[in-house]
PDB file of C-alpha atoms in Angstrom:
ATOM      1  CA  UNK A1206      33.612   3.821  -2.549  1.00  0.00           C
ATOM      2  CA  UNK A1207      37.203   4.912  -1.983  1.00  0.00           C
ATOM      3  CA  UNK A1208      38.321   3.038  -5.101  1.00  0.00           C
ATOM      4  CA  UNK A1209      35.751   4.620  -7.426  1.00  0.00           C
ATOM      5  CA  UNK A1210      35.198   8.012  -5.831  1.00  0.00           C
ATOM      6  CA  UNK A1211      38.310   8.687  -3.739  1.00  0.00           C
ATOM      7  CA  UNK A1212      39.870  10.834  -6.469  1.00  0.00           C
ATOM      8  CA  UNK A1213      36.981  13.280  -6.734  1.00  0.00           C
ATOM      9  CA  UNK A1214      37.739  16.852  -5.706  1.00  0.00           C
ATOM     10  CA  UNK A1215      35.763  18.242  -2.778  1.00  0.00           C
ATOM     11  CA  UNK A1216      36.570  21.939  -3.299  1.00  0.00           C
ATOM     12  CA  UNK A1217      36.460  24.401  -6.186  1.00  0.00           C
ATOM     13  CA  UNK A1218      39.576  26.206  -7.415  1.00  0.00           C
ATOM     14  CA  UNK A1219      39.690  30.027  -7.601  1.00  0.00           C
ATOM     15  CA  UNK A1220      38.692  30.167 -11.264  1.00  0.00           C
ATOM     16  CA  UNK A1221      35.672  27.967 -10.653  1.00  0.00           C
ATOM     17  CA  UNK A1222      34.598  30.014  -7.642  1.00  0.00           C
ATOM     18  CA  UNK A1223      34.626  33.217  -9.715  1.00  0.00           C
ATOM     19  CA  UNK A1224      32.819  31.644 -12.670  1.00  0.00           C
ATOM     20  CA  UNK A1225      29.200  32.572 -13.400  1.00  0.00           C
ATOM     21  CA  UNK A1226      28.557  28.851 -13.958  1.00  0.00           C
ATOM     22  CA  UNK A1227      28.786  28.207 -10.208  1.00  0.00           C
ATOM     23  CA  UNK A1228      26.448  30.031  -7.843  1.00  0.00           C
ATOM     24  CA  UNK A1229      27.515  29.948  -4.194  1.00  0.00           C
ATOM     25  CA  UNK A1230      24.948  32.472  -2.981  1.00  0.00           C
ATOM     26  CA  UNK A1231      22.611  31.272  -0.265  1.00  0.00           C
ATOM     27  CA  UNK A1232      19.094  30.387  -1.314  1.00  0.00           C
ATOM     28  CA  UNK A1233      16.502  33.015  -0.403  1.00  0.00           C
ATOM     29  CA  UNK A1234      12.792  32.319  -0.011  1.00  0.00           C
ATOM     30  CA  UNK A1235      10.422  34.922  -1.438  1.00  0.00           C
ATOM     31  CA  UNK A1236       6.637  35.006  -1.553  1.00  0.00           C
ATOM     32  CA  UNK A1237       5.178  34.094  -4.931  1.00  0.00           C
ATOM     33  CA  UNK A1238       1.950  33.055  -6.628  1.00  0.00           C
ATOM     34  CA  UNK A1239       1.690  31.081  -9.879  1.00  0.00           C
ATOM     35  CA  UNK A1240      -1.762  30.092 -11.158  1.00  0.00           C
ATOM     36  CA  UNK A1241      -2.733  28.331 -14.374  1.00  0.00           C
ATOM     37  CA  UNK A1242      -6.482  28.556 -14.872  1.00  0.00           C
ATOM     38  CA  UNK A1243      -8.521  26.163 -16.997  1.00  0.00           C
ATOM     39  CA  UNK A1244     -12.207  27.077 -17.125  1.00  0.00           C
ATOM     40  CA  UNK A1245     -13.132  23.579 -18.263  1.00  0.00           C
ATOM     41  CA  UNK A1246     -11.411  21.884 -15.283  1.00  0.00           C
ATOM     42  CA  UNK A1247     -13.591  21.008 -12.289  1.00  0.00           C
ATOM     43  CA  UNK A1248     -10.636  20.180 -10.038  1.00  0.00           C
ATOM     44  CA  UNK A1249      -7.898  22.241  -8.388  1.00  0.00           C
ATOM     45  CA  UNK A1250      -4.375  20.973  -7.779  1.00  0.00           C
ATOM     46  CA  UNK A1251      -2.503  23.299  -5.452  1.00  0.00           C
ATOM     47  CA  UNK A1252       0.646  23.517  -3.364  1.00  0.00           C
ATOM     48  CA  UNK A1253       1.059  26.017  -0.530  1.00  0.00           C
ATOM     49  CA  UNK A1254       4.597  26.371   0.802  1.00  0.00           C
ATOM     50  CA  UNK A1255       6.356  28.356   3.522  1.00  0.00           C
ATOM     51  CA  UNK A1256      10.051  28.739   4.152  1.00  0.00           C
ATOM     52  CA  UNK A1257      11.198  25.683   6.051  1.00  0.00           C
ATOM     53  CA  UNK A1258      14.603  24.735   7.401  1.00  0.00           C
ATOM     54  CA  UNK A1259      17.961  23.599   6.077  1.00  0.00           C
ATOM     55  CA  UNK A1260      19.320  20.174   7.012  1.00  0.00           C
ATOM     56  CA  UNK A1261      21.515  21.697   9.713  1.00  0.00           C
ATOM     57  CA  UNK A1262      18.925  24.107  11.133  1.00  0.00           C
ATOM     58  CA  UNK A1263      17.748  23.836  14.735  1.00  0.00           C
ATOM     59  CA  UNK A1264      14.251  23.473  13.293  1.00  0.00           C
ATOM     60  CA  UNK A1265      15.085  20.511  11.021  1.00  0.00           C
ATOM     61  CA  UNK A1266      13.914  17.775  13.385  1.00  0.00           C
ATOM     62  CA  UNK A1267      11.005  19.735  14.896  1.00  0.00           C
ATOM     63  CA  UNK A1268       9.677  20.302  11.373  1.00  0.00           C
ATOM     64  CA  UNK A1269       9.990  16.599  10.588  1.00  0.00           C
ATOM     65  CA  UNK A1270       7.782  15.952  13.599  1.00  0.00           C
ATOM     66  CA  UNK A1271       5.408  18.741  12.588  1.00  0.00           C
ATOM     67  CA  UNK A1272       5.032  17.159   9.156  1.00  0.00           C
ATOM     68  CA  UNK A1273       4.144  13.868  10.831  1.00  0.00           C
ATOM     69  CA  UNK A1274       1.730  15.648  13.192  1.00  0.00           C
ATOM     70  CA  UNK A1275      -0.210  17.325  10.377  1.00  0.00           C
ATOM     71  CA  UNK A1276      -0.081  14.190   8.243  1.00  0.00           C
ATOM     72  CA  UNK A1277      -2.465  13.760   5.370  1.00  0.00           C
ATOM     73  CA  UNK A1278      -5.845  12.542   4.211  1.00  0.00           C
ATOM     74  CA  UNK A1279      -6.968  10.646   1.132  1.00  0.00           C
ATOM     75  CA  UNK A1280     -10.666  10.068   0.519  1.00  0.00           C
ATOM     76  CA  UNK A1281      -9.911   6.790  -1.247  1.00  0.00           C
ATOM     77  CA  UNK A1282      -8.143   5.473   1.871  1.00  0.00           C
ATOM     78  CA  UNK A1283     -10.993   6.342   4.270  1.00  0.00           C
ATOM     79  CA  UNK A1284     -11.184   8.779   7.162  1.00  0.00           C
ATOM     80  CA  UNK A1285      -8.143   7.652   9.140  1.00  0.00           C
ATOM     81  CA  UNK A1286      -6.968  11.205   9.884  1.00  0.00           C
ATOM     82  CA  UNK A1287      -3.920  12.369  11.834  1.00  0.00           C
ATOM     83  CA  UNK A1288      -4.660  15.987  12.798  1.00  0.00           C
ATOM     84  CA  UNK A1289      -7.443  18.502  13.316  1.00  0.00           C
ATOM     85  CA  UNK A1290      -6.819  19.894   9.857  1.00  0.00           C
ATOM     86  CA  UNK A1291      -7.187  16.488   8.248  1.00  0.00           C
ATOM     87  CA  UNK A1292     -10.254  15.781  10.381  1.00  0.00           C
ATOM     88  CA  UNK A1293     -11.899  19.006   9.209  1.00  0.00           C
ATOM     89  CA  UNK A1294     -11.072  18.198   5.577  1.00  0.00           C
ATOM     90  CA  UNK A1295     -12.457  14.674   5.917  1.00  0.00           C
ATOM     91  CA  UNK A1296     -15.571  15.559   7.923  1.00  0.00           C
ATOM     92  CA  UNK A1297     -16.636  18.330   5.554  1.00  0.00           C
ATOM     93  CA  UNK A1298     -15.346  16.602   2.399  1.00  0.00           C
ATOM     94  CA  UNK A1299     -13.295  19.659   1.478  1.00  0.00           C
ATOM     95  CA  UNK A1300     -10.753  17.795  -0.652  1.00  0.00           C
ATOM     96  CA  UNK A1301     -10.091  14.502  -2.365  1.00  0.00           C
ATOM     97  CA  UNK A1302      -6.684  14.419  -0.725  1.00  0.00           C
ATOM     98  CA  UNK A1303      -4.290  16.597   1.234  1.00  0.00           C
ATOM     99  CA  UNK A1304      -0.703  15.877   2.243  1.00  0.00           C
ATOM    100  CA  UNK A1305       2.148  17.620   4.048  1.00  0.00           C
ATOM    101  CA  UNK A1306       5.620  18.042   2.569  1.00  0.00           C
ATOM    102  CA  UNK A1307       8.869  19.071   4.236  1.00  0.00           C
ATOM    103  CA  UNK A1308      11.842  19.518   1.925  1.00  0.00           C
ATOM    104  CA  UNK A1309      15.255  20.469   3.317  1.00  0.00           C
ATOM    105  CA  UNK A1310      18.062  21.994   1.266  1.00  0.00           C
ATOM    106  CA  UNK A1311      21.579  23.106   2.136  1.00  0.00           C
ATOM    107  CA  UNK A1312      20.655  26.604   3.318  1.00  0.00           C
ATOM    108  CA  UNK A1313      16.841  26.734   3.395  1.00  0.00           C
ATOM    109  CA  UNK A1314      13.786  24.535   2.951  1.00  0.00           C
ATOM    110  CA  UNK A1315      10.116  24.308   2.003  1.00  0.00           C
ATOM    111  CA  UNK A1316       7.288  23.253   4.302  1.00  0.00           C
ATOM    112  CA  UNK A1317       3.733  23.102   3.120  1.00  0.00           C
ATOM    113  CA  UNK A1318       0.656  21.307   1.895  1.00  0.00           C
ATOM    114  CA  UNK A1319      -0.437  19.775  -1.393  1.00  0.00           C
ATOM    115  CA  UNK A1320      -4.147  19.297  -2.038  1.00  0.00           C
ATOM    116  CA  UNK A1321      -6.538  18.148  -4.736  1.00  0.00           C
ATOM    117  CA  UNK A1322     -10.067  19.511  -4.400  1.00  0.00           C
ATOM    118  CA  UNK A1323     -13.243  20.240  -6.309  1.00  0.00           C
ATOM    119  CA  UNK A1324     -13.250  23.832  -7.528  1.00  0.00           C
ATOM    120  CA  UNK A1325     -16.516  24.448  -5.666  1.00  0.00           C
ATOM    121  CA  UNK A1326     -14.879  23.502  -2.343  1.00  0.00           C
ATOM    122  CA  UNK A1327     -11.474  25.136  -2.693  1.00  0.00           C
ATOM    123  CA  UNK A1328     -12.530  28.357  -0.958  1.00  0.00           C
ATOM    124  CA  UNK A1329     -13.770  26.446   2.099  1.00  0.00           C
ATOM    125  CA  UNK A1330     -10.653  24.265   1.979  1.00  0.00           C
ATOM    126  CA  UNK A1331      -8.332  27.267   2.117  1.00  0.00           C
ATOM    127  CA  UNK A1332     -10.333  28.785   4.978  1.00  0.00           C
ATOM    128  CA  UNK A1333      -9.891  25.550   6.950  1.00  0.00           C
ATOM    129  CA  UNK A1334      -6.203  25.238   6.064  1.00  0.00           C
ATOM    130  CA  UNK A1335      -5.344  28.786   7.115  1.00  0.00           C
ATOM    131  CA  UNK A1336      -7.438  28.589  10.288  1.00  0.00           C
ATOM    132  CA  UNK A1337      -5.635  25.421  11.380  1.00  0.00           C
ATOM    133  CA  UNK A1338      -2.139  26.535  10.397  1.00  0.00           C
ATOM    134  CA  UNK A1339      -2.433  29.898  12.145  1.00  0.00           C
ATOM    135  CA  UNK A1340      -3.421  28.157  15.389  1.00  0.00           C
ATOM    136  CA  UNK A1341      -1.057  25.205  15.030  1.00  0.00           C
ATOM    137  CA  UNK A1342       1.539  26.424  17.533  1.00  0.00           C
ATOM    138  CA  UNK A1343      -1.071  26.763  20.303  1.00  0.00           C
ATOM    139  CA  UNK A1344      -2.698  23.359  19.827  1.00  0.00           C
ATOM    140  CA  UNK A1345       0.228  20.919  19.823  1.00  0.00           C
ATOM    141  CA  UNK A1346       0.103  18.592  22.812  1.00  0.00           C
ATOM    142  CA  UNK A1347       2.935  16.591  24.340  1.00  0.00           C
ATOM    143  CA  UNK A1348       1.181  13.284  23.640  1.00  0.00           C
ATOM    144  CA  UNK A1349       0.851  14.298  19.986  1.00  0.00           C
ATOM    145  CA  UNK A1350       4.595  14.898  19.762  1.00  0.00           C
ATOM    146  CA  UNK A1351       5.390  11.554  21.404  1.00  0.00           C
ATOM    147  CA  UNK A1352       3.119   9.775  18.938  1.00  0.00           C
ATOM    148  CA  UNK A1353       4.760  11.636  16.055  1.00  0.00           C
ATOM    149  CA  UNK A1354       8.222  10.585  17.251  1.00  0.00           C
ATOM    150  CA  UNK A1355       7.267   6.918  17.062  1.00  0.00           C
ATOM    151  CA  UNK A1356       5.710   7.345  13.616  1.00  0.00           C
ATOM    152  CA  UNK A1357       8.683   9.340  12.293  1.00  0.00           C
ATOM    153  CA  UNK A1358      11.218   6.744  13.447  1.00  0.00           C
ATOM    154  CA  UNK A1359       9.182   3.966  11.838  1.00  0.00           C
ATOM    155  CA  UNK A1360       8.984   5.930   8.569  1.00  0.00           C
ATOM    156  CA  UNK A1361      12.743   6.532   8.577  1.00  0.00           C
ATOM    157  CA  UNK A1362      13.499   2.849   9.109  1.00  0.00           C
ATOM    158  CA  UNK A1363      11.151   1.833   6.305  1.00  0.00           C
ATOM    159  CA  UNK A1364      12.896   4.368   4.084  1.00  0.00           C
ATOM    160  CA  UNK A1365      16.175   2.481   4.524  1.00  0.00           C
ATOM    161  CA  UNK A1366      14.760  -0.715   3.059  1.00  0.00           C
ATOM    162  CA  UNK A1367      17.040  -1.577   0.149  1.00  0.00           C
ATOM    163  CA  UNK A1368      20.564  -0.788  -1.012  1.00  0.00           C
ATOM    164  CA  UNK A1369      19.474   2.094  -3.251  1.00  0.00           C
ATOM    165  CA  UNK A1370      17.741   3.924  -0.416  1.00  0.00           C
ATOM    166  CA  UNK A1371      20.665   3.333   1.945  1.00  0.00           C
ATOM    167  CA  UNK A1372      23.181   4.672  -0.603  1.00  0.00           C
ATOM    168  CA  UNK A1373      21.022   7.752  -1.212  1.00  0.00           C
ATOM    169  CA  UNK A1374      20.810   8.329   2.544  1.00  0.00           C
ATOM    170  CA  UNK A1375      24.582   7.984   2.961  1.00  0.00           C
ATOM    171  CA  UNK A1376      25.271  10.414   0.102  1.00  0.00           C
ATOM    172  CA  UNK A1377      22.835  13.013   1.431  1.00  0.00           C
ATOM    173  CA  UNK A1378      24.294  12.844   4.916  1.00  0.00           C
ATOM    174  CA  UNK A1379      27.868  13.114   3.650  1.00  0.00           C
ATOM    175  CA  UNK A1380      26.923  16.229   1.688  1.00  0.00           C
ATOM    176  CA  UNK A1381      25.022  17.669   4.643  1.00  0.00           C
ATOM    177  CA  UNK A1382      26.966  16.669   7.741  1.00  0.00           C
ATOM    178  CA  UNK A1383      30.251  15.413   6.319  1.00  0.00           C
ATOM    179  CA  UNK A1384      29.678  11.967   7.846  1.00  0.00           C
ATOM    180  CA  UNK A1385      27.114   9.189   8.156  1.00  0.00           C
ATOM    181  CA  UNK A1386      24.676   9.462  11.049  1.00  0.00           C
ATOM    182  CA  UNK A1387      23.552   6.103  12.390  1.00  0.00           C
ATOM    183  CA  UNK A1388      19.839   5.472  12.943  1.00  0.00           C
ATOM    184  CA  UNK A1389      20.551   5.402  16.686  1.00  0.00           C
ATOM    185  CA  UNK A1390      22.056   8.898  16.550  1.00  0.00           C
ATOM    186  CA  UNK A1391      19.164  10.238  14.484  1.00  0.00           C
ATOM    187  CA  UNK A1392      16.667   8.672  16.878  1.00  0.00           C
ATOM    188  CA  UNK A1393      18.514  10.309  19.762  1.00  0.00           C
ATOM    189  CA  UNK A1394      18.112  13.711  18.116  1.00  0.00           C
ATOM    190  CA  UNK A1395      14.424  13.053  17.555  1.00  0.00           C
ATOM    191  CA  UNK A1396      13.934  12.097  21.206  1.00  0.00           C
ATOM    192  CA  UNK A1397      15.607  15.334  22.316  1.00  0.00           C
ATOM    193  CA  UNK A1398      12.915  17.433  20.599  1.00  0.00           C
ATOM    194  CA  UNK A1399      10.354  18.818  23.051  1.00  0.00           C
ATOM    195  CA  UNK A1400       6.800  19.980  22.517  1.00  0.00           C
ATOM    196  CA  UNK A1401       8.068  23.555  22.959  1.00  0.00           C
ATOM    197  CA  UNK A1402      10.514  22.995  20.097  1.00  0.00           C
ATOM    198  CA  UNK A1403       7.731  21.867  17.769  1.00  0.00           C
ATOM    199  CA  UNK A1404       5.515  24.777  18.792  1.00  0.00           C
ATOM    200  CA  UNK A1405       8.375  27.216  18.158  1.00  0.00           C
ATOM    201  CA  UNK A1406       8.981  25.687  14.736  1.00  0.00           C
ATOM    202  CA  UNK A1407       5.286  25.962  13.831  1.00  0.00           C
ATOM    203  CA  UNK A1408       5.187  29.594  14.953  1.00  0.00           C
ATOM    204  CA  UNK A1409       8.368  30.412  13.026  1.00  0.00           C
ATOM    205  CA  UNK A1410       7.126  28.820   9.810  1.00  0.00           C
ATOM    206  CA  UNK A1411       3.459  29.843   9.731  1.00  0.00           C
ATOM    207  CA  UNK A1412       2.837  32.965  11.793  1.00  0.00           C
ATOM    208  CA  UNK A1413       2.748  36.192   9.763  1.00  0.00           C
ATOM    209  CA  UNK A1414       4.950  34.790   7.005  1.00  0.00           C
ATOM    210  CA  UNK A1415       4.991  35.084   3.214  1.00  0.00           C
ATOM    211  CA  UNK A1416       4.110  31.961   1.262  1.00  0.00           C
ATOM    212  CA  UNK A1417       4.561  30.505  -2.209  1.00  0.00           C
ATOM    213  CA  UNK A1418       1.476  29.212  -4.015  1.00  0.00           C
ATOM    214  CA  UNK A1419       1.287  27.119  -7.179  1.00  0.00           C
ATOM    215  CA  UNK A1420      -2.118  26.052  -8.487  1.00  0.00           C
ATOM    216  CA  UNK A1421      -3.633  24.646 -11.668  1.00  0.00           C
ATOM    217  CA  UNK A1422      -7.229  23.850 -12.658  1.00  0.00           C
ATOM    218  CA  UNK A1423     -10.534  25.621 -12.155  1.00  0.00           C
ATOM    219  CA  UNK A1424      -9.303  28.414  -9.911  1.00  0.00           C
ATOM    220  CA  UNK A1425     -12.326  30.721  -9.744  1.00  0.00           C
ATOM    221  CA  UNK A1426     -12.828  30.036  -6.036  1.00  0.00           C
ATOM    222  CA  UNK A1427      -9.192  30.039  -4.940  1.00  0.00           C
ATOM    223  CA  UNK A1428      -8.609  33.035  -2.629  1.00  0.00           C
ATOM    224  CA  UNK A1429      -6.072  35.685  -3.577  1.00  0.00           C
ATOM    225  CA  UNK A1430      -2.495  35.790  -2.375  1.00  0.00           C
ATOM    226  CA  UNK A1431      -3.327  38.787  -0.195  1.00  0.00           C
ATOM    227  CA  UNK A1432      -6.223  36.952   1.478  1.00  0.00           C
ATOM    228  CA  UNK A1433      -4.095  33.910   2.285  1.00  0.00           C
ATOM    229  CA  UNK A1434      -1.253  36.125   3.544  1.00  0.00           C
ATOM    230  CA  UNK A1435      -3.600  38.056   5.843  1.00  0.00           C
ATOM    231  CA  UNK A1436      -4.861  34.836   7.432  1.00  0.00           C
ATOM    232  CA  UNK A1437      -1.367  33.805   8.541  1.00  0.00           C
ATOM    233  CA  UNK A1438      -1.403  36.269  11.441  1.00  0.00           C
ATOM    234  CA  UNK A1439      -4.881  35.666  12.844  1.00  0.00           C
TER     235      UNK A1439
END
């Protein structure tokens, strides 16, 4: 690495800093709604995102655990659900699949859900999603967090299977922290997270917050941005 990459510059010169080609402004999350409607489509593909956390945020690890807690559901894989939200989706057959994503960037992040549902069920799906998310902070139990810690550590270890994944992990950590964090150190940080930390992260992300929505398909039944926004504080 030193031989091939040791000569790379790590800082910009004054001319580069002042250039319009380089943007050093911090990322800013804003509420938004993009919908592409096809009347002939019987399915809805949608992503609902809230502002998450940067890699160095105090909420970074709590949100990783929250993502594991919410989990996902896929009808093709059976009803092995991981949360109340996924149970509701599975029991009432509200969607073909639903999954949680948590993407961290340098100065902000995105936390949300991606779902594929029949256009006739999307209204009920959104009602269930918003009901569960708005109450998430009050319904997280300590045993749930402990179970999520075990699952998260297992997922991280499986993600380091192979030289390509390890190199990607090293590069991301060098850009983020300036050094490589060992799995033991990361696991230590995960173990330090308490149930109160996860509840605080859920409240910070979901409660009375703007969201970004992207959806495509038969969107007649998808509630409006204003309706979804109003449900975040109930």
